[in-house]
PDB file of C-alpha atoms and ligand atoms in Angstrom:
ATOM      1  CA  MET A 297     -22.312  -8.961   2.174  1.00  0.00           C
ATOM      2  CA  ARG A 298     -20.273  -6.639   0.056  1.00  0.00           C
ATOM      3  CA  GLY A 299     -22.087  -3.376  -0.501  1.00  0.00           C
ATOM      4  CA  PRO A 300     -20.682  -0.262  -2.129  1.00  0.00           C
ATOM      5  CA  PHE A 301     -18.867   0.597   1.111  1.00  0.00           C
ATOM      6  CA  ALA A 302     -16.970  -2.684   1.116  1.00  0.00           C
ATOM      7  CA  ARG A 303     -16.040  -2.225  -2.522  1.00  0.00           C
ATOM      8  CA  ALA A 304     -14.862   1.317  -2.007  1.00  0.00           C
ATOM      9  CA  VAL A 305     -12.654   0.475   0.930  1.00  0.00           C
ATOM     10  CA  ALA A 306     -11.302  -2.806  -0.330  1.00  0.00           C
ATOM     11  CA  GLY A 307     -10.173  -1.954  -3.783  1.00  0.00           C
ATOM     12  CA  ALA A 308      -6.842  -1.209  -5.352  1.00  0.00           C
ATOM     13  CA  LEU A 309      -6.752   1.095  -8.336  1.00  0.00           C
ATOM     14  CA  GLY A 310      -7.990  -1.660 -10.652  1.00  0.00           C
ATOM     15  CA  VAL A 311     -10.915  -2.530  -8.439  1.00  0.00           C
ATOM     16  CA  ILE A 312     -11.988   1.050  -8.167  1.00  0.00           C
ATOM     17  CA  VAL A 313     -11.837   1.510 -11.916  1.00  0.00           C
ATOM     18  CA  ALA A 314     -13.720  -1.736 -12.433  1.00  0.00           C
ATOM     19  CA  ALA A 315     -16.376  -0.753  -9.906  1.00  0.00           C
ATOM     20  CA  ALA A 316     -16.580   2.745 -11.444  1.00  0.00           C
ATOM     21  CA  GLY A 317     -17.728   3.858  -8.034  1.00  0.00           C
ATOM     22  CA  GLN A 318     -17.260   6.939  -5.955  1.00  0.00           C
ATOM     23  CA  VAL A 319     -14.122   6.365  -3.908  1.00  0.00           C
ATOM     24  CA  VAL A 320     -14.430   9.190  -1.431  1.00  0.00           C
ATOM     25  CA  GLY A 321     -16.998   9.943   1.213  1.00  0.00           C
ATOM     26  CA  ALA A 322     -18.768  13.187   1.827  1.00  0.00           C
ATOM     27  CA  SER A 323     -15.956  15.196   3.417  1.00  0.00           C
ATOM     28  CA  PRO A 324     -13.729  17.063   1.024  1.00  0.00           C
ATOM     29  CA  VAL A 325      -9.983  16.701   1.389  1.00  0.00           C
ATOM     30  CA  ALA A 326      -7.269  19.240   0.701  1.00  0.00           C
ATOM     31  CA  ALA A 327      -6.673  19.696  -3.004  1.00  0.00           C
ATOM     32  CA  ASP A 328      -2.880  19.761  -2.783  1.00  0.00           C
ATOM     33  CA  SER A 329      -2.983  16.730  -0.947  1.00  0.00           C
ATOM     34  CA  VAL A 330      -0.624  12.329  -1.534  1.00  0.00           C
ATOM     35  CA  VAL A 331      -0.899  10.262  -0.883  1.00  0.00           C
ATOM     36  CA  VAL A 332      -3.250  13.198   0.287  1.00  0.00           C
ATOM     37  CA  GLY A 333      -1.823  16.117   2.250  1.00  0.00           C
ATOM     38  CA  GLY A 334       1.809  15.349   1.577  1.00  0.00           C
ATOM     39  CA  GLY A 335       4.614  16.548  -0.612  1.00  0.00           C
ATOM     40  CA  PRO A 336       7.148  15.232  -3.117  1.00  0.00           C
ATOM     41  CA  ALA A 337       9.660  12.619  -1.949  1.00  0.00           C
ATOM     42  CA  ARG A 338      13.172  12.008  -3.250  1.00  0.00           C
ATOM     43  CA  ILE A 339      13.813   8.392  -4.153  1.00  0.00           C
ATOM     44  CA  THR A 340      17.334   8.674  -2.729  1.00  0.00           C
ATOM     45  CA  ASP A 341      15.756   9.381   0.672  1.00  0.00           C
ATOM     46  CA  ALA A 342      13.400   6.404   0.355  1.00  0.00           C
ATOM     47  CA  PRO A 343      15.110   3.884  -1.981  1.00  0.00           C
ATOM     48  CA  TRP A 344      13.008   1.030  -0.579  1.00  0.00           C
ATOM     49  CA  VAL A 345       9.810   2.362  -2.188  1.00  0.00           C
ATOM     50  CA  VAL A 346       8.913   0.661  -5.470  1.00  0.00           C
ATOM     51  CA  ALA A 347       5.990   0.873  -7.871  1.00  0.00           C
ATOM     52  CA  LEU A 348       4.224  -2.290  -9.005  1.00  0.00           C
ATOM     53  CA  SER A 349       3.687  -2.090 -12.720  1.00  0.00           C
ATOM     54  CA  SER A 350       1.998  -3.749 -15.666  1.00  0.00           C
ATOM     55  CA  ARG A 351       1.685  -1.664 -18.794  1.00  0.00           C
ATOM     56  CA  ASP A 352      -0.247  -4.504 -20.460  1.00  0.00           C
ATOM     57  CA  ARG A 353      -2.957  -4.274 -17.835  1.00  0.00           C
ATOM     58  CA  PHE A 354      -2.906  -0.618 -16.715  1.00  0.00           C
ATOM     59  CA  GLY A 355      -1.535   1.256 -19.728  1.00  0.00           C
ATOM     60  CA  GLY A 356       1.712   3.069 -20.260  1.00  0.00           C
ATOM     61  CA  THR A 357       0.961   6.670 -19.327  1.00  0.00           C
ATOM     62  CA  ARG A 358       2.042   6.186 -15.699  1.00  0.00           C
ATOM     63  CA  ALA A 359       4.445   3.327 -16.510  1.00  0.00           C
ATOM     64  CA  GLY A 360       1.726   0.832 -15.617  1.00  0.00           C
ATOM     65  CA  GLN A 361       1.807   1.748 -11.894  1.00  0.00           C
ATOM     66  CA  PHE A 362      -1.089   0.267  -9.937  1.00  0.00           C
ATOM     67  CA  CYS A 363       0.204  -0.320  -6.379  1.00  0.00           C
ATOM     68  CA  GLY A 364       3.240   0.293  -4.202  1.00  0.00           C
ATOM     69  CA  GLY A 365       5.758  -2.087  -2.676  1.00  0.00           C
ATOM     70  CA  VAL A 366       8.739  -2.142  -0.313  1.00  0.00           C
ATOM     71  CA  VAL A 367      12.199  -3.681  -0.752  1.00  0.00           C
ATOM     72  CA  VAL A 368      12.987  -5.810   2.336  1.00  0.00           C
ATOM     73  CA  ALA A 369      15.856  -7.838   0.815  1.00  0.00           C
ATOM     74  CA  PRO A 370      17.686  -7.485  -2.533  1.00  0.00           C
ATOM     75  CA  THR A 371      15.282  -9.937  -4.218  1.00  0.00           C
ATOM     76  CA  LYS A 372      12.214  -9.555  -1.947  1.00  0.00           C
ATOM     77  CA  VAL A 373       9.471  -6.937  -2.148  1.00  0.00           C
ATOM     78  CA  LEU A 374       6.467  -6.734   0.156  1.00  0.00           C
ATOM     79  CA  THR A 375       3.120  -5.519  -1.131  1.00  0.00           C
ATOM     80  CA  ALA A 376      -0.550  -5.868  -0.260  1.00  0.00           C
ATOM     81  CA  ALA A 377      -2.163  -9.211  -1.081  1.00  0.00           C
ATOM     82  CA  HIS A 378      -5.170  -7.385  -2.526  1.00  0.00           C
ATOM     83  CA  CYS A 379      -2.882  -5.814  -5.152  1.00  0.00           C
ATOM     84  CA  LEU A 380      -2.433  -9.302  -6.640  1.00  0.00           C
ATOM     85  CA  GLY A 381      -6.122 -10.200  -6.526  1.00  0.00           C
ATOM     86  CA  ARG A 382      -8.007 -11.450  -9.543  1.00  0.00           C
ATOM     87  CA  GLU A 383     -10.154  -8.300  -9.630  1.00  0.00           C
ATOM     88  CA  VAL A 384      -7.007  -6.188  -9.913  1.00  0.00           C
ATOM     89  CA  LEU A 385      -4.844  -8.287 -12.239  1.00  0.00           C
ATOM     90  CA  GLY A 386      -7.596 -10.027 -14.188  1.00  0.00           C
ATOM     91  CA  GLY A 387      -5.975 -13.393 -13.463  1.00  0.00           C
ATOM     92  CA  GLU A 388      -3.176 -14.961 -11.482  1.00  0.00           C
ATOM     93  CA  PRO A 389       0.042 -12.954 -10.985  1.00  0.00           C
ATOM     94  CA  TRP A 390       2.037 -15.312 -13.209  1.00  0.00           C
ATOM     95  CA  GLN A 391      -0.437 -14.698 -16.040  1.00  0.00           C
ATOM     96  CA  VAL A 392       0.490 -11.006 -16.098  1.00  0.00           C
ATOM     97  CA  ARG A 393       3.563 -11.420 -18.252  1.00  0.00           C
ATOM     98  CA  ASP A 394       5.011  -7.932 -17.772  1.00  0.00           C
ATOM     99  CA  LEU A 395       4.422  -7.715 -14.001  1.00  0.00           C
ATOM    100  CA  ALA A 396       7.420  -5.824 -12.603  1.00  0.00           C
ATOM    101  CA  VAL A 397       8.619  -3.473  -9.908  1.00  0.00           C
ATOM    102  CA  ILE A 398      10.064  -0.085 -10.751  1.00  0.00           C
ATOM    103  CA  ALA A 399      12.873   0.732  -8.295  1.00  0.00           C
ATOM    104  CA  GLY A 400      15.109   3.756  -7.912  1.00  0.00           C
ATOM    105  CA  ARG A 401      12.692   6.019  -9.783  1.00  0.00           C
ATOM    106  CA  ALA A 402      10.429   8.711  -8.331  1.00  0.00           C
ATOM    107  CA  GLU A 403       9.115  10.046 -11.651  1.00  0.00           C
ATOM    108  CA  LEU A 404       7.024   7.352 -13.336  1.00  0.00           C
ATOM    109  CA  ARG A 405       7.453   8.927 -16.760  1.00  0.00           C
ATOM    110  CA  GLY A 406      11.228   9.201 -16.259  1.00  0.00           C
ATOM    111  CA  GLU A 407      14.034   6.854 -17.155  1.00  0.00           C
ATOM    112  CA  GLY A 408      15.885   6.534 -13.858  1.00  0.00           C
ATOM    113  CA  GLY A 409      16.283   3.426 -11.753  1.00  0.00           C
ATOM    114  CA  GLN A 410      15.387   0.005 -13.056  1.00  0.00           C
ATOM    115  CA  GLU A 411      12.442  -2.209 -13.871  1.00  0.00           C
ATOM    116  CA  VAL A 412      12.772  -5.730 -12.534  1.00  0.00           C
ATOM    117  CA  ARG A 413      10.500  -8.631 -13.425  1.00  0.00           C
ATOM    118  CA  ILE A 414       8.807 -10.682 -10.749  1.00  0.00           C
ATOM    119  CA  SER A 415       9.722 -14.354 -10.784  1.00  0.00           C
ATOM    120  CA  ASP A 416       7.519 -15.537  -7.921  1.00  0.00           C
ATOM    121  CA  ALA A 417       4.669 -14.293  -5.743  1.00  0.00           C
ATOM    122  CA  TRP A 418       3.744 -15.618  -2.295  1.00  0.00           C
ATOM    123  CA  VAL A 419       0.327 -14.468  -1.145  1.00  0.00           C
ATOM    124  CA  ASN A 420      -0.268 -14.792   2.603  1.00  0.00           C
ATOM    125  CA  PRO A 421      -2.495 -17.891   2.873  1.00  0.00           C
ATOM    126  CA  ASP A 422      -4.258 -16.241   5.830  1.00  0.00           C
ATOM    127  CA  TYR A 423      -5.251 -13.198   3.743  1.00  0.00           C
ATOM    128  CA  ASP A 424      -9.015 -12.847   3.787  1.00  0.00           C
ATOM    129  CA  PRO A 425     -10.342 -10.695   0.937  1.00  0.00           C
ATOM    130  CA  THR A 426     -13.712 -10.161   2.623  1.00  0.00           C
ATOM    131  CA  THR A 427     -12.251  -8.790   5.880  1.00  0.00           C
ATOM    132  CA  ASN A 428      -8.926  -7.494   4.434  1.00  0.00           C
ATOM    133  CA  SER A 429      -7.134  -9.248   7.291  1.00  0.00           C
ATOM    134  CA  GLY A 430      -3.546 -10.350   6.608  1.00  0.00           C
ATOM    135  CA  ASP A 431      -3.186  -8.164   3.511  1.00  0.00           C
ATOM    136  CA  LEU A 432       0.395  -9.042   2.568  1.00  0.00           C
ATOM    137  CA  ALA A 433       2.278 -10.697  -0.275  1.00  0.00           C
ATOM    138  CA  VAL A 434       5.975 -11.290  -0.892  1.00  0.00           C
ATOM    139  CA  LEU A 435       7.324 -10.888  -4.421  1.00  0.00           C
ATOM    140  CA  THR A 436      10.593 -12.478  -5.534  1.00  0.00           C
ATOM    141  CA  LEU A 437      12.530 -10.458  -8.089  1.00  0.00           C
ATOM    142  CA  ALA A 438      14.240 -11.985 -11.116  1.00  0.00           C
ATOM    143  CA  ASN A 439      17.311  -9.780 -10.488  1.00  0.00           C
ATOM    144  CA  ALA A 440      18.709  -8.412  -7.247  1.00  0.00           C
ATOM    145  CA  LEU A 441      18.416  -4.745  -6.324  1.00  0.00           C
ATOM    146  CA  PRO A 442      21.278  -2.958  -4.520  1.00  0.00           C
ATOM    147  CA  GLY A 443      21.547  -3.810  -0.836  1.00  0.00           C
ATOM    148  CA  SER A 444      21.338  -0.081  -0.100  1.00  0.00           C
ATOM    149  CA  TYR A 445      17.649  -0.128  -1.161  1.00  0.00           C
ATOM    150  CA  VAL A 446      16.654  -2.491   1.650  1.00  0.00           C
ATOM    151  CA  ILE A 447      14.694  -1.307   4.711  1.00  0.00           C
ATOM    152  CA  GLY A 448      14.483  -3.231   7.974  1.00  0.00           C
ATOM    153  CA  VAL A 449      11.154  -4.648   9.034  1.00  0.00           C
ATOM    154  CA  ALA A 450       9.545  -4.124  12.457  1.00  0.00           C
ATOM    155  CA  ARG A 451       9.232  -7.356  14.409  1.00  0.00           C
ATOM    156  CA  PRO A 452       6.693  -8.157  17.164  1.00  0.00           C
ATOM    157  CA  GLY A 453       6.973  -5.789  20.118  1.00  0.00           C
ATOM    158  CA  ASP A 454       8.847  -3.095  18.154  1.00  0.00           C
ATOM    159  CA  ALA A 455       8.296   0.247  19.899  1.00  0.00           C
ATOM    160  CA  ALA A 456       8.083   2.003  16.516  1.00  0.00           C
ATOM    161  CA  GLN A 457       4.490   0.718  16.210  1.00  0.00           C
ATOM    162  CA  ALA A 458       3.389   2.342  19.448  1.00  0.00           C
ATOM    163  CA  PRO A 459       0.584   4.930  19.211  1.00  0.00           C
ATOM    164  CA  GLY A 460       1.895   8.468  18.872  1.00  0.00           C
ATOM    165  CA  THR A 461       4.982   7.507  16.836  1.00  0.00           C
ATOM    166  CA  PRO A 462       5.426   9.756  13.791  1.00  0.00           C
ATOM    167  CA  ALA A 463       5.249   7.740  10.586  1.00  0.00           C
ATOM    168  CA  ASP A 464       5.687   8.441   6.879  1.00  0.00           C
ATOM    169  CA  VAL A 465       3.598   6.925   4.107  1.00  0.00           C
ATOM    170  CA  TYR A 466       4.746   6.902   0.465  1.00  0.00           C
ATOM    171  CA  GLY A 467       3.073   6.363  -2.867  1.00  0.00           C
ATOM    172  CA  TRP A 468       1.995   7.342  -6.353  1.00  0.00           C
ATOM    173  CA  GLY A 469      -1.697   7.158  -5.528  1.00  0.00           C
ATOM    174  CA  ASP A 470      -4.588   9.573  -5.674  1.00  0.00           C
ATOM    175  CA  THR A 471      -3.568  12.998  -4.347  1.00  0.00           C
ATOM    176  CA  SER A 472      -7.066  14.419  -3.986  1.00  0.00           C
ATOM    177  CA  GLY A 473      -9.504  11.575  -3.403  1.00  0.00           C
ATOM    178  CA  ASN A 474     -10.934  12.383  -6.841  1.00  0.00           C
ATOM    179  CA  GLY A 475      -8.844  10.123  -9.045  1.00  0.00           C
ATOM    180  CA  SER A 476      -5.914  12.467  -9.698  1.00  0.00           C
ATOM    181  CA  TYR A 477      -3.031  10.013  -9.655  1.00  0.00           C
ATOM    182  CA  ALA A 478       0.486  11.285  -9.002  1.00  0.00           C
ATOM    183  CA  SER A 479       3.239  10.747 -11.542  1.00  0.00           C
ATOM    184  CA  THR A 480       5.925  11.537  -8.974  1.00  0.00           C
ATOM    185  CA  LEU A 481       6.459   9.802  -5.642  1.00  0.00           C
ATOM    186  CA  ARG A 482       4.851  11.587  -2.705  1.00  0.00           C
ATOM    187  CA  THR A 483       4.969  11.220   1.051  1.00  0.00           C
ATOM    188  CA  ALA A 484       2.875  12.357   4.003  1.00  0.00           C
ATOM    189  CA  ARG A 485       3.678  12.490   7.705  1.00  0.00           C
ATOM    190  CA  VAL A 486       1.030  10.794   9.834  1.00  0.00           C
ATOM    191  CA  GLU A 487       1.214   9.061  13.208  1.00  0.00           C
ATOM    192  CA  VAL A 488       0.525   5.619  14.541  1.00  0.00           C
ATOM    193  CA  LEU A 489      -2.902   5.829  16.192  1.00  0.00           C
ATOM    194  CA  PRO A 490      -4.345   3.694  18.970  1.00  0.00           C
ATOM    195  CA  ASP A 491      -6.331   0.655  17.821  1.00  0.00           C
ATOM    196  CA  ALA A 492      -9.359   2.300  19.431  1.00  0.00           C
ATOM    197  CA  ALA A 493      -9.325   5.077  16.811  1.00  0.00           C
ATOM    198  CA  CYS A 494      -9.819   2.557  14.012  1.00  0.00           C
ATOM    199  CA  GLU A 495     -12.169   0.335  16.038  1.00  0.00           C
ATOM    200  CA  ARG A 496     -14.409   3.390  16.402  1.00  0.00           C
ATOM    201  CA  ALA A 497     -14.203   4.210  12.694  1.00  0.00           C
ATOM    202  CA  TYR A 498     -14.591   0.631  11.444  1.00  0.00           C
ATOM    203  CA  PRO A 499     -16.618  -1.293  14.050  1.00  0.00           C
ATOM    204  CA  GLN A 500     -17.533  -4.965  13.931  1.00  0.00           C
ATOM    205  CA  GLY A 501     -20.772  -5.526  12.073  1.00  0.00           C
ATOM    206  CA  GLY A 502     -20.622  -2.393   9.911  1.00  0.00           C
ATOM    207  CA  GLY A 503     -18.971  -3.397   6.654  1.00  0.00           C
ATOM    208  CA  VAL A 504     -15.255  -4.135   6.832  1.00  0.00           C
ATOM    209  CA  ALA A 505     -14.046  -4.084  10.452  1.00  0.00           C
ATOM    210  CA  TYR A 506     -10.680  -3.108  11.949  1.00  0.00           C
ATOM    211  CA  ARG A 507      -8.765  -5.729  13.890  1.00  0.00           C
ATOM    212  CA  GLY A 508      -5.630  -4.749  15.753  1.00  0.00           C
ATOM    213  CA  ASP A 509      -3.953  -8.157  15.662  1.00  0.00           C
ATOM    214  CA  THR A 510      -3.327  -8.011  11.906  1.00  0.00           C
ATOM    215  CA  MET A 511      -3.903  -4.318  11.137  1.00  0.00           C
ATOM    216  CA  LEU A 512      -2.272  -1.047  12.178  1.00  0.00           C
ATOM    217  CA  CYS A 513      -4.121   2.255  12.467  1.00  0.00           C
ATOM    218  CA  ALA A 514      -2.418   5.473  11.322  1.00  0.00           C
ATOM    219  CA  GLY A 515      -3.404   8.919  10.207  1.00  0.00           C
ATOM    220  CA  ASP A 516      -3.587  12.572  11.031  1.00  0.00           C
ATOM    221  CA  PRO A 517      -5.960  13.199  13.940  1.00  0.00           C
ATOM    222  CA  ARG A 518      -6.888  16.537  12.301  1.00  0.00           C
ATOM    223  CA  GLY A 519      -7.395  14.850   8.927  1.00  0.00           C
ATOM    224  CA  GLY A 520      -6.016  15.923   5.570  1.00  0.00           C
ATOM    225  CA  LYS A 521      -3.007  13.578   5.479  1.00  0.00           C
ATOM    226  CA  ASP A 522      -3.459   9.966   4.447  1.00  0.00           C
ATOM    227  CA  ALA A 523      -2.774   7.298   1.890  1.00  0.00           C
ATOM    228  CA  CYS A 524      -5.362   6.956  -0.861  1.00  0.00           C
ATOM    229  CA  GLN A 525      -6.333   4.751  -3.803  1.00  0.00           C
ATOM    230  CA  GLY A 526      -3.275   3.564  -5.739  1.00  0.00           C
ATOM    231  CA  ASP A 527      -1.001   3.736  -2.681  1.00  0.00           C
ATOM    232  CA  SER A 528      -1.859   0.216  -1.558  1.00  0.00           C
ATOM    233  CA  GLY A 529       1.055  -2.066  -0.811  1.00  0.00           C
ATOM    234  CA  GLY A 530       3.335   0.904  -0.200  1.00  0.00           C
ATOM    235  CA  PRO A 531       5.254   1.523   3.015  1.00  0.00           C
ATOM    236  CA  LEU A 532       4.427   3.117   6.337  1.00  0.00           C
ATOM    237  CA  VAL A 533       7.780   3.806   7.984  1.00  0.00           C
ATOM    238  CA  ALA A 534       8.300   4.669  11.650  1.00  0.00           C
ATOM    239  CA  GLY A 535      11.527   4.787  13.640  1.00  0.00           C
ATOM    240  CA  GLY A 536      13.417   3.919  10.446  1.00  0.00           C
ATOM    241  CA  ARG A 537      11.640   0.603  10.062  1.00  0.00           C
ATOM    242  CA  LEU A 538       8.769  -0.723   7.971  1.00  0.00           C
ATOM    243  CA  VAL A 539       5.724  -0.984  10.259  1.00  0.00           C
ATOM    244  CA  GLY A 540       2.819  -1.062   7.794  1.00  0.00           C
ATOM    245  CA  LEU A 541       1.625  -1.542   4.233  1.00  0.00           C
ATOM    246  CA  VAL A 542      -1.154   0.647   2.844  1.00  0.00           C
ATOM    247  CA  SER A 543      -4.255  -1.562   2.902  1.00  0.00           C
ATOM    248  CA  TRP A 544      -7.610   0.200   3.138  1.00  0.00           C
ATOM    249  CA  GLY A 545      -9.690   3.032   4.555  1.00  0.00           C
ATOM    250  CA  SER A 546     -12.942   4.889   3.995  1.00  0.00           C
ATOM    251  CA  GLY A 547     -12.341   7.902   1.799  1.00  0.00           C
ATOM    252  CA  CYS A 548      -8.969   9.582   2.153  1.00  0.00           C
ATOM    253  CA  GLY A 549      -7.813  12.051   4.788  1.00  0.00           C
ATOM    254  CA  GLN A 550     -11.029  12.311   6.743  1.00  0.00           C
ATOM    255  CA  PRO A 551     -10.205  12.904  10.419  1.00  0.00           C
ATOM    256  CA  GLU A 552     -12.807  10.381  11.619  1.00  0.00           C
ATOM    257  CA  ASN A 553     -11.635   7.631   9.219  1.00  0.00           C
ATOM    258  CA  PRO A 554      -7.907   6.862   9.655  1.00  0.00           C
ATOM    259  CA  GLY A 555      -5.859   4.778   7.254  1.00  0.00           C
ATOM    260  CA  VAL A 556      -5.668   1.049   7.882  1.00  0.00           C
ATOM    261  CA  TYR A 557      -2.347  -0.672   7.255  1.00  0.00           C
ATOM    262  CA  THR A 558      -1.205  -4.284   7.320  1.00  0.00           C
ATOM    263  CA  ARG A 559       0.588  -4.833  10.645  1.00  0.00           C
ATOM    264  CA  VAL A 560       3.799  -6.174   9.095  1.00  0.00           C
ATOM    265  CA  SER A 561       5.318  -7.360  12.383  1.00  0.00           C
ATOM    266  CA  ALA A 562       2.347  -9.647  12.958  1.00  0.00           C
ATOM    267  CA  VAL A 563       1.628 -10.850   9.430  1.00  0.00           C
ATOM    268  CA  LEU A 564       5.069 -11.341   7.851  1.00  0.00           C
ATOM    269  CA  PRO A 565       6.352 -14.828   8.675  1.00  0.00           C
ATOM    270  CA  GLU A 566       9.661 -14.821  10.539  1.00  0.00           C
ATOM    271  CA  ARG A 567      11.469 -16.711   7.764  1.00  0.00           C
ATOM    272  CA  PHE A 568      11.253 -13.704   5.424  1.00  0.00           C
TER     273      PHE A 568
HETATM  274  N1  LIG B 642      -7.222   0.197  -1.086  1.00  0.00           N
HETATM  275  C1  LIG B 642      -6.442   1.305  -1.554  1.00  0.00           C
HETATM  276  C2  LIG B 642      -5.501   0.857  -2.655  1.00  0.00           C
HETATM  277  O1  LIG B 642      -5.643  -0.246  -3.096  1.00  0.00           O
HETATM  278  C3  LIG B 642      -5.708   1.991  -0.437  1.00  0.00           C
HETATM  279  C4  LIG B 642      -6.620   2.853   0.312  1.00  0.00           C
HETATM  280  C5  LIG B 642      -5.995   3.496   1.470  1.00  0.00           C
HETATM  281  N2  LIG B 642      -6.938   4.437   1.978  1.00  0.00           N
HETATM  282  C6  LIG B 642      -6.723   5.249   3.008  1.00  0.00           C
HETATM  283  N3  LIG B 642      -7.640   6.108   3.299  1.00  0.00           N
HETATM  284  N4  LIG B 642      -5.616   5.172   3.706  1.00  0.00           N
HETATM  285  O2  LIG B 642      -4.743   1.620  -3.205  1.00  0.00           O
END
């Protein structure tokens, strides 16, 4: 069953708009918050962060940004599978004619960097939209980005995913939990949390459940710093490697409800 809770936690920007629901729970979050609780990021420090864009579908005021993505090879970008869902795009990815990534640009209204069309999209066949498990897709770009944009990906057993590791999340999403979307890239420092922290927050049998084999738990144990709506598909970086993709959570920045990320090392097939 998909009640309001499931909708609120599962959705990308488009889903939330379509559902016209309240996206945040009862606890207030800091008003200056990212990505909630963070600060501005320089694209030169994080050249692997890209915005997914369709002005046709999402309008031009924020360059059509609706999700994040990560450059893992000159022509390959990882994002969340749910960002390419029918509820978000209104159809199949190939039907969104102007679907593109914006790379090398922190300011969505600016001119810097480049916009590159997507020529192919591989959605993880094991992605389950009702449980959010396996929330990963690989986009192929029509033109190659500079090799210097590429970030390495954590592979199984990578110590960077161990609980307690500091991690940075990046995005252009909601900075307050109230629908105030950033026009400039932001980042927040969180930490990889033990699976138990998310199992407690999102137990089996209570809406969407956390599972540590395909998901990674991260947040600020004191709350206030987190990803939020519109950040989905964007990177969680620890130890200089990509360990997670923003996937879901209940509210944003609540200490008792950490962020849930796609566990990239477990979900990304080795051939990529
Ligand atoms: N599902 C959201 C999106 O599509 C991401 C939510 C992340 N939430 C969190 N509290 N970390 O943008």
